[in-house]
CSV table of C-alpha atoms in Angstrom, one decimal:
chain,number,residue,atom,x,y,z
A,1358,UNK,CA,-23.5,11.2,-28.4
A,1359,UNK,CA,-24.8,14.5,-27.1
A,1360,UNK,CA,-22.5,14.5,-24.1
A,1361,UNK,CA,-19.4,14.1,-26.0
A,1362,UNK,CA,-20.3,16.7,-28.3
A,1363,UNK,CA,-20.7,19.1,-25.5
A,1364,UNK,CA,-17.5,18.2,-24.1
A,1365,UNK,CA,-15.4,18.6,-27.2
A,1366,UNK,CA,-17.2,22.1,-27.6
A,1367,UNK,CA,-15.2,24.2,-25.3
A,1368,UNK,CA,-11.8,22.7,-26.2
A,1369,UNK,CA,-12.8,23.5,-29.9
A,1370,UNK,CA,-13.6,26.9,-29.2
A,1371,UNK,CA,-10.3,27.6,-27.4
A,1372,UNK,CA,-8.2,26.2,-30.3
A,1373,UNK,CA,-10.2,28.5,-32.7
A,1374,UNK,CA,-10.2,31.6,-30.9
A,1375,UNK,CA,-6.5,31.6,-29.9
A,1376,UNK,CA,-5.0,30.4,-33.3
A,1377,UNK,CA,-4.9,33.8,-34.5
A,1378,UNK,CA,-3.1,35.3,-31.3
A,1379,UNK,CA,-0.6,32.4,-31.3
A,1380,UNK,CA,0.2,33.2,-35.0
A,1381,UNK,CA,0.4,37.0,-34.3
A,1382,UNK,CA,2.9,36.1,-31.5
A,1383,UNK,CA,5.1,33.7,-33.5
A,1384,UNK,CA,5.1,36.3,-36.0
A,1385,UNK,CA,6.2,39.1,-33.5
A,1386,UNK,CA,9.1,36.7,-32.4
A,1387,UNK,CA,10.4,36.0,-35.7
A,1388,UNK,CA,9.7,39.2,-37.7
A,1389,UNK,CA,10.3,41.5,-34.9
A,1390,UNK,CA,9.2,45.2,-36.2
A,1391,UNK,CA,7.1,44.2,-39.3
A,1392,UNK,CA,3.7,43.8,-37.9
A,1393,UNK,CA,0.7,42.4,-40.2
A,1394,UNK,CA,-2.4,44.5,-39.5
A,1395,UNK,CA,-4.7,41.9,-40.7
A,1396,UNK,CA,-3.1,39.3,-38.2
A,1397,UNK,CA,-3.8,41.8,-35.3
A,1398,UNK,CA,-7.3,42.4,-36.6
A,1399,UNK,CA,-8.2,38.7,-36.6
A,1400,UNK,CA,-6.4,38.5,-33.2
A,1401,UNK,CA,-8.8,40.9,-31.4
A,1402,UNK,CA,-11.8,39.4,-33.3
A,1403,UNK,CA,-11.3,35.9,-32.2
A,1404,UNK,CA,-10.0,36.8,-28.6
A,1405,UNK,CA,-13.1,38.9,-27.8
A,1406,UNK,CA,-15.3,36.0,-29.8
A,1407,UNK,CA,-14.3,33.7,-27.3
A,1408,UNK,CA,-16.8,34.7,-24.4
A,1409,UNK,CA,-19.9,34.7,-26.8
A,1410,UNK,CA,-18.8,31.5,-28.3
A,1411,UNK,CA,-18.7,30.1,-24.9
A,1412,UNK,CA,-22.1,31.2,-23.9
A,1413,UNK,CA,-23.6,29.9,-26.9
A,1414,UNK,CA,-22.0,26.4,-26.3
A,1415,UNK,CA,-23.3,26.6,-22.6
A,1416,UNK,CA,-27.0,27.8,-24.1
A,1417,UNK,CA,-27.2,24.6,-26.4
A,1418,UNK,CA,-26.8,22.1,-23.9
A,1419,UNK,CA,-29.9,20.2,-23.6
A,1420,UNK,CA,-30.4,21.0,-19.6
A,1421,UNK,CA,-30.2,25.1,-20.3
A,1422,UNK,CA,-32.7,24.7,-23.4
A,1423,UNK,CA,-35.0,22.7,-21.4
A,1424,UNK,CA,-34.8,25.2,-18.4
A,1425,UNK,CA,-35.7,28.0,-20.9
A,1426,UNK,CA,-38.3,26.2,-22.5
A,1427,UNK,CA,-40.1,25.7,-19.2
A,1428,UNK,CA,-39.3,29.1,-18.1
A,1429,UNK,CA,-40.7,30.7,-21.3
A,1430,UNK,CA,-43.8,28.1,-21.4
A,1431,UNK,CA,-43.2,27.4,-25.0
A,1432,UNK,CA,-42.7,24.2,-26.7
A,1433,UNK,CA,-43.8,20.7,-25.4
A,1434,UNK,CA,-44.3,20.6,-21.5
A,1435,UNK,CA,-41.3,19.1,-19.6
A,1436,UNK,CA,-41.6,15.6,-18.8
A,1437,UNK,CA,-43.6,15.3,-15.5
A,1438,UNK,CA,-41.6,12.0,-14.4
A,1439,UNK,CA,-38.2,13.7,-14.7
A,1440,UNK,CA,-39.2,16.3,-12.5
A,1441,UNK,CA,-40.5,14.6,-9.8
A,1442,UNK,CA,-44.0,15.5,-10.4
A,1443,UNK,CA,-45.6,11.8,-10.6
A,1444,UNK,CA,-46.1,10.0,-7.7
A,1445,UNK,CA,-45.3,6.4,-7.0
A,1446,UNK,CA,-48.4,5.2,-8.3
A,1447,UNK,CA,-48.3,7.1,-11.7
A,1448,UNK,CA,-50.9,9.9,-10.6
A,1449,UNK,CA,-49.6,13.6,-11.2
A,1450,UNK,CA,-48.8,15.5,-7.9
A,1451,UNK,CA,-50.0,19.1,-7.4
A,1452,UNK,CA,-46.7,20.2,-5.7
A,1453,UNK,CA,-43.2,19.5,-5.2
A,1454,UNK,CA,-43.6,18.5,-1.2
A,1455,UNK,CA,-42.2,15.0,-0.4
A,1456,UNK,CA,-44.8,12.3,-0.8
A,1457,UNK,CA,-45.4,10.9,2.9
A,1458,UNK,CA,-43.8,7.8,3.8
A,1459,UNK,CA,-45.6,5.4,5.6
A,1460,UNK,CA,-43.7,3.2,8.4
A,1461,UNK,CA,-44.3,-0.6,8.7
A,1462,UNK,CA,-45.9,-1.1,12.2
A,1463,UNK,CA,-43.5,-3.0,13.8
A,1464,UNK,CA,-40.7,-0.3,13.0
A,1465,UNK,CA,-40.6,1.0,16.4
A,1466,UNK,CA,-40.0,-2.4,17.7
A,1467,UNK,CA,-37.2,-3.2,15.3
A,1468,UNK,CA,-35.7,0.1,16.3
A,1469,UNK,CA,-35.9,-0.6,19.7
A,1470,UNK,CA,-38.2,2.4,20.7
A,1471,UNK,CA,-40.7,0.4,22.5
A,1472,UNK,CA,-42.2,1.8,25.6
């Protein structure tokens, strides 16, 4: 599902971005004094790429995409029912103000507020 994929993105990014730094650190421990230049380059690239990948993962979530589409006014119009723009009778509302709620005639009597 989409939600499961979104939950797996961040740990996957973490594992991918910390693989080379971990290998680099292990190489430093076991072969001290023999640095591998390519490993340092990959460490620098993947550690700094983590922020960009996290931003892209966040931006690719359905909620963020919907928000950008509505802000930019591109694509299909958002579903008005999901945004609360449709009244109880199904007719479109013109604003986000709360719809008036009518109380039953005997509400005061039930609440013990009679004069």
